[in-house]
Coordinates of C-alpha atoms in Angstrom, one line a residue:
Chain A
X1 CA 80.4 80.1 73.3
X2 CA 79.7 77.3 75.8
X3 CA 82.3 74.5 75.7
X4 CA 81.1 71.2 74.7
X5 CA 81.0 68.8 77.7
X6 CA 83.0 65.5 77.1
X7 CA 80.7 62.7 77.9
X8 CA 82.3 61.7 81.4
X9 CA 81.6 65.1 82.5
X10 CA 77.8 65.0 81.8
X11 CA 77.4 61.9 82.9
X12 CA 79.1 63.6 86.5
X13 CA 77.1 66.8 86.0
X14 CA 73.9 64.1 85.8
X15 CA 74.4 62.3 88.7
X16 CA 75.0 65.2 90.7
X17 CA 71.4 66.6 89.5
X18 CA 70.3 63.5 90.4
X19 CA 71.5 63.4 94.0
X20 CA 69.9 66.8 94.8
X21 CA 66.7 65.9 93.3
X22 CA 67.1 62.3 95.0
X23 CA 67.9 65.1 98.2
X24 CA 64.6 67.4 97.6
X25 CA 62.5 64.6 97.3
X26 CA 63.3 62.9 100.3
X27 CA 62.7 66.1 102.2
X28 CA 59.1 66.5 101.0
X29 CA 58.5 62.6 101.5
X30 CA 59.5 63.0 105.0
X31 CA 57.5 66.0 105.4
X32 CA 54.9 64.8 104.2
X33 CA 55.2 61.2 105.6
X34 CA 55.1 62.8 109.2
X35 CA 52.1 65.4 108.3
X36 CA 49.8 62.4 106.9
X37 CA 50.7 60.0 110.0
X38 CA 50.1 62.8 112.1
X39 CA 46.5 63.5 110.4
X40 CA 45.8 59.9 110.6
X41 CA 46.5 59.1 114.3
X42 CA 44.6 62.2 114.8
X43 CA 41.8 61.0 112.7
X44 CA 41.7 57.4 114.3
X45 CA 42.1 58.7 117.4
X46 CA 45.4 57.0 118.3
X47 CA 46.4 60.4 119.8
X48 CA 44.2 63.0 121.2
X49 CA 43.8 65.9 118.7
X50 CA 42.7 67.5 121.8
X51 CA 46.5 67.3 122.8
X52 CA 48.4 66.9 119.9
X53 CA 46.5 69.0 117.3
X54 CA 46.9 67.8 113.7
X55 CA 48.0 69.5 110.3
X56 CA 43.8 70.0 109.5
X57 CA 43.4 71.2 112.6
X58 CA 46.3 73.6 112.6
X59 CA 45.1 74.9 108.8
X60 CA 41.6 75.9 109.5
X61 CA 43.0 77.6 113.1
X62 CA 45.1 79.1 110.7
X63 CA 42.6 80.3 108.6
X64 CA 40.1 81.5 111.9
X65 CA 43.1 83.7 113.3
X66 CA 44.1 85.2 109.9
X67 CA 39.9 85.9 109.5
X68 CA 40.2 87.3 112.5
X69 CA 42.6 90.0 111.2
X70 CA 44.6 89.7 114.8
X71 CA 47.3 87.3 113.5
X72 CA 49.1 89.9 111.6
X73 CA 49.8 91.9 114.7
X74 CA 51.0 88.7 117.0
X75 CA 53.8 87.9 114.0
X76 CA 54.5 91.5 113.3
X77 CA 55.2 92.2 117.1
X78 CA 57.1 88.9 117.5
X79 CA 59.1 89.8 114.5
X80 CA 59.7 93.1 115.0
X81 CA 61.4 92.3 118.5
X82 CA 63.2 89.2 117.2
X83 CA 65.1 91.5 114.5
X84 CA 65.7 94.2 116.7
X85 CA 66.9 92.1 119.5
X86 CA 69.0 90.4 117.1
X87 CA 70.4 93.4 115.3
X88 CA 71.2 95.1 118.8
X89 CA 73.1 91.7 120.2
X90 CA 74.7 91.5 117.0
X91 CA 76.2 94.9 116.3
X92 CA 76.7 95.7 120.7
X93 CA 78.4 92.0 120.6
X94 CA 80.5 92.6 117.4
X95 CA 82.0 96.4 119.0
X96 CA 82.8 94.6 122.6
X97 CA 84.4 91.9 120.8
X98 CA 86.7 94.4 118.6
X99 CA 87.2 95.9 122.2
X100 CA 88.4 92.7 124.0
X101 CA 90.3 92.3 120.7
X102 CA 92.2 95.8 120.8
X103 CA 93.6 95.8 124.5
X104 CA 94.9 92.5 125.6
X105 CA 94.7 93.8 129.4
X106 CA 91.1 94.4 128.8
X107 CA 90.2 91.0 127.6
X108 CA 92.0 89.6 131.0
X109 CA 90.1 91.3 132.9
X110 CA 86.7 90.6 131.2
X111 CA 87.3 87.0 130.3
X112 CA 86.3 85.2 133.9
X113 CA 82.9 87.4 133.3
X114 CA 81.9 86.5 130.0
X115 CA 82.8 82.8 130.9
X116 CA 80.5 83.4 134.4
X117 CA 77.9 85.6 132.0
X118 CA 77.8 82.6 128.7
X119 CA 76.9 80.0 131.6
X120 CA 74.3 81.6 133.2
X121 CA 70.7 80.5 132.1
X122 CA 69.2 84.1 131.0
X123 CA 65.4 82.7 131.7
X124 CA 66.5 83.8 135.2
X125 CA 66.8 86.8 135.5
X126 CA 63.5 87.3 133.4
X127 CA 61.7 88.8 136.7
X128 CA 64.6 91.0 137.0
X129 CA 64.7 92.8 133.5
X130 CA 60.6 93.3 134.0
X131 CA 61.8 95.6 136.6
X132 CA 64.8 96.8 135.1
X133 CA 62.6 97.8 132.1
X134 CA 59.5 97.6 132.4
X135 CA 57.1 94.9 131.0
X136 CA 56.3 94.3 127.0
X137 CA 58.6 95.3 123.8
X138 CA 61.6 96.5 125.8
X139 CA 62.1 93.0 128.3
X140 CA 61.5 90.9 125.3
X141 CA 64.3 92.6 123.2
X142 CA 66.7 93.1 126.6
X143 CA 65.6 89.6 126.8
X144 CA 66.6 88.4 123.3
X145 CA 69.9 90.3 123.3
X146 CA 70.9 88.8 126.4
X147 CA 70.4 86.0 125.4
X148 CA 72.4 87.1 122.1
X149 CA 75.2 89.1 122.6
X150 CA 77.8 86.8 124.7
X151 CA 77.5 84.0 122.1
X152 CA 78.7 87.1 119.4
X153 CA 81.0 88.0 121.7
X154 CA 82.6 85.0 122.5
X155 CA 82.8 83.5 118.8
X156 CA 83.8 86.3 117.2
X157 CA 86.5 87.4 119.8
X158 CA 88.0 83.7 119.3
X159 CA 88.0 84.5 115.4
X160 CA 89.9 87.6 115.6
X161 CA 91.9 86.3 118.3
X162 CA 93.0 82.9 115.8
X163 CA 93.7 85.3 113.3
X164 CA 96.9 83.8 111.7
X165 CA 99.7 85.7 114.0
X166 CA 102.1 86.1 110.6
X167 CA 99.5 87.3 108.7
X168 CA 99.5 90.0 111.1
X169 CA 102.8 90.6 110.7
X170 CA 102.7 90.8 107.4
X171 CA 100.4 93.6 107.8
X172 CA 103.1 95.1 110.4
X173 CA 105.9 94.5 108.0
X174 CA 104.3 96.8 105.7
X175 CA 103.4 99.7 108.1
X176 CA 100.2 98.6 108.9
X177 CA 98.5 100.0 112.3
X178 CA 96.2 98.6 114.3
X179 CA 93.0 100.1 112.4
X180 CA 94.5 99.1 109.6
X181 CA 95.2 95.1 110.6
X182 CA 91.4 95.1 112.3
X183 CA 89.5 96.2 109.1
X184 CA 91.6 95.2 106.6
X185 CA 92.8 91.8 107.8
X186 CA 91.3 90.7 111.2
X187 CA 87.6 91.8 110.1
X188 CA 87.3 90.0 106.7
X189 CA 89.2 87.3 108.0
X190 CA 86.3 86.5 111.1
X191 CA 83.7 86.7 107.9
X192 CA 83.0 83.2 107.8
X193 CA 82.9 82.7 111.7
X194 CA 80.3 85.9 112.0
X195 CA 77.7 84.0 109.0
X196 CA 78.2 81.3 111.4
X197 CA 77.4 83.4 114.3
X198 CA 74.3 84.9 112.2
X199 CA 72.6 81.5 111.9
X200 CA 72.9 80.6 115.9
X201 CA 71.6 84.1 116.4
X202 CA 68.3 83.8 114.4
X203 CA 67.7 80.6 116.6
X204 CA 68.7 82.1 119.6
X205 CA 67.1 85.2 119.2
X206 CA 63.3 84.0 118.5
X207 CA 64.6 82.0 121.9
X208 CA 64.4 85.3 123.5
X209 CA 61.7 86.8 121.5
X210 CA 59.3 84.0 123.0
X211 CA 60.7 83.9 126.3
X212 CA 60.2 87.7 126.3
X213 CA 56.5 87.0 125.6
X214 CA 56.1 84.3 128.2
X215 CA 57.3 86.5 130.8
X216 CA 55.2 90.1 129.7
X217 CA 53.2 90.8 126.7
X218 CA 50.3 91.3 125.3
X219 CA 50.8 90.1 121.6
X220 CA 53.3 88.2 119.7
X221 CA 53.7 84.8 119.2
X222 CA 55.1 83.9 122.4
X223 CA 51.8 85.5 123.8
X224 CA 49.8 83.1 121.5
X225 CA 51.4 80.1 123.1
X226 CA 51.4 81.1 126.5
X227 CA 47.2 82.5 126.0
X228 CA 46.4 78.9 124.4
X229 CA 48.0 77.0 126.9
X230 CA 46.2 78.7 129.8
X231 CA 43.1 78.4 128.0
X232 CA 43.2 75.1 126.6
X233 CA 43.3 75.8 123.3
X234 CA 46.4 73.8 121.7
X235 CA 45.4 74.2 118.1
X236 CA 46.6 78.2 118.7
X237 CA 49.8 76.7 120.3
X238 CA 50.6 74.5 117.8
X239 CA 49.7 76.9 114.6
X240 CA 52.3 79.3 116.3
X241 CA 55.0 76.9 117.0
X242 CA 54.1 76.1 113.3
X243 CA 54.6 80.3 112.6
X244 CA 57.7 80.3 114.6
X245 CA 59.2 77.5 112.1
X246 CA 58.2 79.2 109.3
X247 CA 59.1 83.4 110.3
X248 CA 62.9 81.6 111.5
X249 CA 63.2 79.2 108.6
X250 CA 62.6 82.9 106.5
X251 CA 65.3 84.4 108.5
X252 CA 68.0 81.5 108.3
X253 CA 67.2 81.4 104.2
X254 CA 68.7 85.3 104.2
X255 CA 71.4 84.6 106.4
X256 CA 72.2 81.7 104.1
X257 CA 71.8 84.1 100.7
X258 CA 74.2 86.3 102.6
X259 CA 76.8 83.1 103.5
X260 CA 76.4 82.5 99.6
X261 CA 76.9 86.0 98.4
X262 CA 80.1 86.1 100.7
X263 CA 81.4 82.8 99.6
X264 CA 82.0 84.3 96.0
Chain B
X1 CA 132.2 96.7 97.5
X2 CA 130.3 98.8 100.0
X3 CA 128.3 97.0 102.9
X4 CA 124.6 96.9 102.3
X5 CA 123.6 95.9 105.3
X6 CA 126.3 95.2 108.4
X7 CA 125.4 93.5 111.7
X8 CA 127.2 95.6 114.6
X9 CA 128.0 93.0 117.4
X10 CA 124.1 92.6 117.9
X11 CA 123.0 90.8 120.7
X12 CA 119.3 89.3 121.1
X13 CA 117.5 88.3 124.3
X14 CA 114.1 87.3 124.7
X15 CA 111.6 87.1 127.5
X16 CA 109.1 84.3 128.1
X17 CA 108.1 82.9 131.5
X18 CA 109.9 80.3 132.8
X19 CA 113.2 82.7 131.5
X20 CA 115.4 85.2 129.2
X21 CA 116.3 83.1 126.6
X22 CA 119.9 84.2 125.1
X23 CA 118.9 84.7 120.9
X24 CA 122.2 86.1 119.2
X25 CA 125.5 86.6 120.8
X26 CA 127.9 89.4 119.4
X27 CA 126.9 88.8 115.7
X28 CA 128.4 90.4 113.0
X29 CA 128.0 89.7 109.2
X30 CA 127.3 91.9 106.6
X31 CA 125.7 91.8 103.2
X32 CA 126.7 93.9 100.1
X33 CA 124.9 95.4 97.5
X34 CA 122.7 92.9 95.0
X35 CA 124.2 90.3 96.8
X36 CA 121.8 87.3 97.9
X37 CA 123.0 86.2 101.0
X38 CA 121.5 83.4 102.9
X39 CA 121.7 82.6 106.6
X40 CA 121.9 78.7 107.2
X41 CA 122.3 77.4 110.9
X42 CA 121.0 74.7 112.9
X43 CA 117.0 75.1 114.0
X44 CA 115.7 77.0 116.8
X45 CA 119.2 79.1 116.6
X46 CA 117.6 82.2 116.0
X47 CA 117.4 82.9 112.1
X48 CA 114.0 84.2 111.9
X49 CA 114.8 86.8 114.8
X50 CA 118.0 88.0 112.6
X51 CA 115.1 88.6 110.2
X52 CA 112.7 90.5 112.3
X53 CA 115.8 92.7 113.7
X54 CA 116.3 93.3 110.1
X55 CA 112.6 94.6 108.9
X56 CA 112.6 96.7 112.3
X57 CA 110.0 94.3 114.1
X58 CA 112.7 93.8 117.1
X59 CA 114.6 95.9 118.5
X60 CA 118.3 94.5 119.1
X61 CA 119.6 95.0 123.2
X62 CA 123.0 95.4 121.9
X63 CA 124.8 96.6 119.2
X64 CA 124.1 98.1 115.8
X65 CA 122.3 97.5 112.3
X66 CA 123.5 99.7 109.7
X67 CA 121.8 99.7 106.1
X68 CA 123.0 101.3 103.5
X69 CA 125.1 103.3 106.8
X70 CA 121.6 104.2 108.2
X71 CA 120.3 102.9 111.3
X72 CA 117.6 100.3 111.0
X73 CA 113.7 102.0 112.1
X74 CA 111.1 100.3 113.2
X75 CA 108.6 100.4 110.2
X76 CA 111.2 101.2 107.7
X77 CA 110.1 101.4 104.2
X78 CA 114.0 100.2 102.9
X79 CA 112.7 96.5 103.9
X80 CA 110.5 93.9 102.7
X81 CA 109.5 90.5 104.5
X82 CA 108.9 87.6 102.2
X83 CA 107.5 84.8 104.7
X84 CA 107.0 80.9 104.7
X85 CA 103.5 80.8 103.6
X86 CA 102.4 83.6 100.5
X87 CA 99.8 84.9 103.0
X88 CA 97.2 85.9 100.3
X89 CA 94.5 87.2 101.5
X90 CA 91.4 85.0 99.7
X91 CA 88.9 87.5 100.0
X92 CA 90.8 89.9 97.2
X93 CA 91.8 89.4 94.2
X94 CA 95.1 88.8 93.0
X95 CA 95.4 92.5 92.2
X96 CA 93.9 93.9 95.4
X97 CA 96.9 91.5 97.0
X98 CA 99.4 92.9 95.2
X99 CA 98.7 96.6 96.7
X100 CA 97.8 95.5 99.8
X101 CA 101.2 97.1 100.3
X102 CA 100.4 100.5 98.7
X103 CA 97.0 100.8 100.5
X104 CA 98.5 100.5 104.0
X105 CA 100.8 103.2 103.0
X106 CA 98.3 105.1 100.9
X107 CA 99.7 105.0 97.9
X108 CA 97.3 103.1 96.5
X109 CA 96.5 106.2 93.8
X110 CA 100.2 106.7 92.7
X111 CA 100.1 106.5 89.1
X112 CA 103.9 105.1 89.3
X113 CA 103.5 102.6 91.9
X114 CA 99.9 101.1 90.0
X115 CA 102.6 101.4 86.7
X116 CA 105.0 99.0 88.5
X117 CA 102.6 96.7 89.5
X118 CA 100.5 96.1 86.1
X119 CA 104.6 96.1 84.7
X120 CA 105.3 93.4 87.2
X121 CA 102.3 91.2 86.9
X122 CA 102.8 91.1 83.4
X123 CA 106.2 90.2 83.1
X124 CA 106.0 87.9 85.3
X125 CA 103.1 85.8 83.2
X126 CA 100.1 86.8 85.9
X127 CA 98.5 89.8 84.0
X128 CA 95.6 87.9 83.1
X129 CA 95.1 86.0 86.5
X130 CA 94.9 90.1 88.1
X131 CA 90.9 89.2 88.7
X132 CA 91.2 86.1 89.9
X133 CA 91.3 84.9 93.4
X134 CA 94.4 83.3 95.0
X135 CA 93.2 80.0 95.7
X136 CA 92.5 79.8 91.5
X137 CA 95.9 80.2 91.4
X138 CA 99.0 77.1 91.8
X139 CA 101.3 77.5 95.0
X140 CA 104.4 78.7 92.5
X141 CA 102.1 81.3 91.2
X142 CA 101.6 82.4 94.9
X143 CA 104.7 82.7 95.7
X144 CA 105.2 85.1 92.6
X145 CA 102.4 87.1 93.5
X146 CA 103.9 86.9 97.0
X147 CA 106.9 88.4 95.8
X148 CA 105.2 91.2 93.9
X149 CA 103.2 92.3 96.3
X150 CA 106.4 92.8 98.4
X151 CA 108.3 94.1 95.3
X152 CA 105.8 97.0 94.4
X153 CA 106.5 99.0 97.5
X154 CA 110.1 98.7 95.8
X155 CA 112.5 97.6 98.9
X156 CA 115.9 97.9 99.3
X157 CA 116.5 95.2 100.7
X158 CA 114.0 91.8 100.4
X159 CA 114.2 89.8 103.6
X160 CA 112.7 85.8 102.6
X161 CA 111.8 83.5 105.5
X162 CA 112.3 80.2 104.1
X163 CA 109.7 80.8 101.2
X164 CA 109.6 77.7 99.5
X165 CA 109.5 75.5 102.4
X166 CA 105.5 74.7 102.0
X167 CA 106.4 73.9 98.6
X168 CA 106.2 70.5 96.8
X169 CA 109.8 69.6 95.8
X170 CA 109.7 69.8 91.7
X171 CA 107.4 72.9 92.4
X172 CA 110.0 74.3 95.0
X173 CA 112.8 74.2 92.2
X174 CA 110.8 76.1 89.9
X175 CA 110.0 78.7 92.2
X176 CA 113.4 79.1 93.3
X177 CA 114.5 79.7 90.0
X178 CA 111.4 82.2 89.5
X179 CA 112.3 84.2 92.3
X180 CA 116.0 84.6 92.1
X181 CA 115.7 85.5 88.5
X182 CA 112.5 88.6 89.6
X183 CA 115.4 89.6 92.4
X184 CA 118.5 89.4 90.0
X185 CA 116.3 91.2 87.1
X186 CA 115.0 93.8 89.3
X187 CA 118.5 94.5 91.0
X188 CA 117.5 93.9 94.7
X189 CA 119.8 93.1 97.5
X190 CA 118.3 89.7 99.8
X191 CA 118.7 88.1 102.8
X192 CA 117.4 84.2 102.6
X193 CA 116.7 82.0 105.6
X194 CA 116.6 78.3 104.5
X195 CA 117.1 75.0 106.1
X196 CA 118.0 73.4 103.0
X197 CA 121.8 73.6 102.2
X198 CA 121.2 72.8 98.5
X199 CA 119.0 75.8 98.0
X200 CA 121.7 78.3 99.8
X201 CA 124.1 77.0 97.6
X202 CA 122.5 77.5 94.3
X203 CA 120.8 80.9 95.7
X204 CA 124.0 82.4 97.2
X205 CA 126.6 84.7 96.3
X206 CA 127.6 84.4 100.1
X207 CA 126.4 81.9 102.7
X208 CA 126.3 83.1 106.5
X209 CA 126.7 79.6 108.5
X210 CA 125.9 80.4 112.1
X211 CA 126.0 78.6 115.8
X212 CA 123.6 76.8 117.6
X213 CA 121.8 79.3 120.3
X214 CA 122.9 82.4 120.9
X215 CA 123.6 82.4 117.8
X216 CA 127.1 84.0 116.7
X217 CA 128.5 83.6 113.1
X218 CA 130.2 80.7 112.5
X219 CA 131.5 81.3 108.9
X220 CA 131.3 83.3 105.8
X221 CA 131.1 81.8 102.5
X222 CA 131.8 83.9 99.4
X223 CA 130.2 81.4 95.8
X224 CA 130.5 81.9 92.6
X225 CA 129.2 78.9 90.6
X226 CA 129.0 78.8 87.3
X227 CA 125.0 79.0 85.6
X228 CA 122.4 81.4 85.2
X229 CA 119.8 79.8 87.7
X230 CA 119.9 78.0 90.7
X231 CA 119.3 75.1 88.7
X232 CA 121.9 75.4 86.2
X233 CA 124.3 76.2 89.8
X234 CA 123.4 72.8 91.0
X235 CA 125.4 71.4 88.0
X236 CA 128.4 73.1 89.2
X237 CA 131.7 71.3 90.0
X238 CA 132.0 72.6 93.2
X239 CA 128.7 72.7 94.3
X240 CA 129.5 69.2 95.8
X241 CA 132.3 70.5 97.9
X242 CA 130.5 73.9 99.2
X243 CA 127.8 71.5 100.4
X244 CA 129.6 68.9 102.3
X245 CA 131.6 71.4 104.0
X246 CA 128.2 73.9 105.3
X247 CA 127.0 70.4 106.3
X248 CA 129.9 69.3 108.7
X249 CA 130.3 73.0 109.6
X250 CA 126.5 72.4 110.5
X251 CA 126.8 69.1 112.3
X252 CA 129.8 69.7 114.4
X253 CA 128.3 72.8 116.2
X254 CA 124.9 70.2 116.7
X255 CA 127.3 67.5 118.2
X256 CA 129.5 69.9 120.1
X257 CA 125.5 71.0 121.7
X258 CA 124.7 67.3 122.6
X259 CA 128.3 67.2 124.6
X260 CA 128.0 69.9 125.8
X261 CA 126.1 69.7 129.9

C-alpha cells in the first residue's frame, strides 16, 4: 500500500512536475519560435530561401527524396558506417586502453604518441586513408574510427588510471590478481566515464561518417550534402543536416537509456 | 601468553627519487593472542607501512615477522586489512560487498563461508539492508559492513588503518564501540593504527607508542580499564593518566625532532 504523502511533500513533488513541464515547454517554444521566424524571413524574403532554405522547404524536399525511394539508402549507408565505425573505435579503444593500463612501461612508451596522435586534425590524412583503403564504406569507417578511438583511449585510460589506489589494495589485500582488480574493480569503476565517452563518440563518429562521405562516396548523407552543394541545391543540404540531427539525437537517446539503466 | 604476532628487529626502507627514505629502524613489538593492540606515533613515522609489512604487501629489508611462529607471506590468508575509508564498492550490493572477499578467492559457493556471512549480517542488525546499495546505507553501517566483509574470510589477525577517522565524532564513538565489541565477540586478535590517543586508550589492551622516522618502539603499554566498551573505558579512573603520559611520550620525541639539525 502506497504511503500517504504529507502535504509538504506534494506540494514538493508538484513543483518539481511543474519545473519539468515549465522545462518541456520551453524547449518546444524555442523550437518552434526559431522554425516559424525561420519560415517567415523566408517567406518575406528577409533571407534568401535560395540560401538559407526554410522548414516548408525542407518538408516537401523531404517528402520528394522519400517519393523518390533513394533516401532510405543515403541514411541506411550513413548509419550503417557511423555504428560500425563507432563500435570498432569503441571496443579497439577500450582493449588498447586495458593495455596501456596493464603494463606501466607500455603506457611510457605510448603516451608522447597518443598525445602527438589526439592533436592531429584526422581531416588530413583523408587523401591518405583513400589510398590506404580504398575509396567508399571502408575510408569512411577508418575515417570515423580515427577519428574515435584516441578520445576512448585517452578518457578511459585516465579512468582506470584514477582508480582509487587503496581500493586496489584492497583488492590486493584479499588475493586479488590483476584480472581480478581490472574486471572486478577497475572496469565497473570507469562505468560512468565510458557512458560519458559513449555520448562524445556518437557526435564524433557521424563527424567521421560525413567526413568519410565528403572525401569518397557514392551515397550516405554526407554524399547528400556534398552532391547538393555542388549542384546548388541547398534544400537537400539542409533536409540532411536536418537527418543528421535527427539519426544522432536517436543514437544519444540509447546511450542516455543505457547511462540510466546503469545509474540504478 | 604466547606471541601472536612478534616484530623481529624489522627494518624498512623506501625508494622514491630524490632518495631512500629510512621507514622503521630495528623494531620489535609483539602482540598476543585476542589482544587489541594499537600503534600510536607521531605522523608520517611510518604506521601504515608497519601495516602493509604485516598483511604481506611489503616486504621488510631486515629482520623477521613471525605470526602465530610462521613467517609472514605475501598474500597470506591469516590477515585482514581494515582501511580508512569502508571502500564499498557502489555498484554491488551490500551482500555482493561482503563476499567480494570469497569471490577473489573462489569461495564464493562454500556453503560455510555464505553461512558466516548471512550469520554475521544478521547479528550485526544489516540482514535486511543485504539488497541494498552502500550509499543507502549511514557511514557507521559502512564501517560494519566494512568489517564483515573482512571478517567473512575469517582472519587471524585483523589489521585497522585508522577506520574511523572519516567519521563524524558522535558517529565515530559509536562505531568504535560496534567494532570492538564484533572483534571481542568473534575472538579476533587486532592491530589498530590511530592518531587519536583517546581511542587507543579505550581500544587497547596494549598500546605500542613509537618514534618519529625511522620509526623504532618507543614504549609498551599493557591497560586494563575497567568497562565493557570503549565508552564505558573512557570513564575509567586512569584513563586520565594513561593519556597524559602517551601524549608527552608523543610530544617529547616531536620536540626532540624540531632540535634536532
Amino acid at each position: 500500500m502506497k504511503n500517504k504523502l504529507s502535504k509538504a511533500h506534494e506540494k514538493y513533488l508538484k513543483r518539481l512536475r511543474k519545473d519539468k513541464a515549465i522545462v518541456i515547454f520551453w524547449r518546444i517554444a524555442l523550437l518552434a519560435c526559431f522554425l516559424g521566424i525561420w519560415q517567415l524571413l523566408a517567406d518575406t524574403h528577409v533571407i534568401d530561401p535560395f540560401f538559407f532554405s526554410s522548414p516548408s522547404r525542407i518538408a516537401t524536399t523531404l517528402v520528394n527524396l522519400f517519393a523518390t525511394g533513394n533516401l532510405w539508402l543515403h541514411i541506411w549507408t550513413s548509419l550503417y558506417k557511423t555504428i560500425l565505425g563507432f563500435v570498432i573505435a569503441i571496443v579497439l579503444g577500450l582493449i588498447i586502453a586495458i593495455a596501456l593500463w596493464w603494463s606501466d612501461r607500455l603506457r611510457k612508451i605510448l603516451e608522447p604518441y597518443l598525445i602527438i596522435l589526439n592533436s592531429l586534425p584526422k581531416i588530413a590524412l583523408g587523401p591518405m586513408i583513400i589510398f590506404w583503403v580504398g575509396s567508399g564504406t571502408s575510408a569512411t569507417v577508418v575515417m570515423s574510427v580515427l577519428i574515435c578511438i584516441v578520445i576512448t583511449i585517452i578518457s578511459m585510460l585516465n579512468a582506470f588510471i584514477s582508480c582509487d589506489k587503496d581500493k586496489i589494495l584492497l583488492m590486493k589485500s584479499m588475493h586479488a590478481n590483476k584480472f581480478q582488480i581490472l574486471f572486478k574493480l577497475v572496469l565497473p569503476n570507469a562505468l560512468p566515464e565510458f557512458v560519458s565517452v559513449l555520448k562524445i563518440n556518437v557526435g564524433m563518429s557521424w563527424v567521421g561518417t560525413v567526413m568519410g562521405e565528403y572525401l569518397s562516396s557514392k551515397a550516405g548523407l554526407g554524399y547528400l550534402i556534398n552532391y547538393g552543394s555542388q549542384m546548388l541545391k541547398l534544400d537537400i543540404v539542409m533536409t540532411s543536416i536536418f537527418l543528421l540531427c535527427l539519426l544522432a539525437s536517436g543514437m544519444n537517446l540509447l546511450v542516455s537509456l543505457l547511462e540510466k539503466r546503469q545509474q540504478k | 601468553m604466547e606471541k601472536f604476532l612478534e616484530f623481529q628487529d624489522v627494518t624498512y626502507f623506501y625508494q622514491t627519487k630524490e632518495s631512500e627514505i629510512h621507514a622503521l629502524n630495528k623494531m620489535s613489538f609483539n602482540v598476543e593472542e585476542f589482544q587489541f593492540a594499537s600503534l600510536v606515533g607521531p605522523s608520517g613515522c611510518g604506521k601504515t607501512t608497519i601495516l602493509s609489512l604485516t598483511a604481506g604487501l611489503l616486504q621488510a629489508s631486515e629482520g623477521k615477522i613471525l605470526l602465530q611462529n610462521k613467517a609472514i607471506a605475501k598474500n597470506d590468508s591469516r590477515i585482514g586489512y581494515m582501511f580508512q575509508r569502508d571502500h564499498l564498492f557502489e555498484w554491488r550490493s551490500i551482500w555482493q560487498n561482503i563476499t567480494l572477499g570469497l569471490e577473489l578467492q573462489k569461495m564464493n559457493k562454500d556453503p560455510k563461508k555464505l553461512a558466516l556471512a548471512e550469520q554475521l549480517l544478521k547479528k550485526y542488525d544489516l540482514y535486511s539492508f543485504k539488497n541494498k546499495k552502500p550509499h543507502q546505507l549511514s557511514g557507521g553501517m559502512r564501517q560494519r559492513v566494512a568489517l564483515i566483509r573482512t571478517l567473512v574470510l575469517e582472519p587471524a589477525l585483523l589489521l585497522l588503518d585508522e577506520p574511523f577517522s572519516a567519521l563524524d565524532f558522535q558517529t565515530r564513538l559509536k562505531v568504535c564501540d560496534d567494532v570492538y565489541d564484533i572483534i571481542k565477540s568473534e575472538k579476533k586478535t587486532a592491530l589498530l593504527v590511530t592518531h587519536d590517543i583517546s581511542e587507543a586508550i579505550s581500544m587497547s589492551d596494549r598500546i605500542i607508542i613509537l618514534t618519529q622516522r625511522p620509526a623504532t618502539v618507543k614504549t609498551m603499554l599493557d591497560l586494563n580499564l575497567e568497562g565493557a566498551s570503549p565508552l564505558e573505558k573512557r570513564e575509567d579512573k586512569d584513563f586520565g593518566k594513561h593519556f597524559e603520559m602517551i601524549w608527552r611520550n608523543l610530544s617529547t620525541d616531536e620536540k626532540q625532532t624540531i632540535k634536532s639539525p
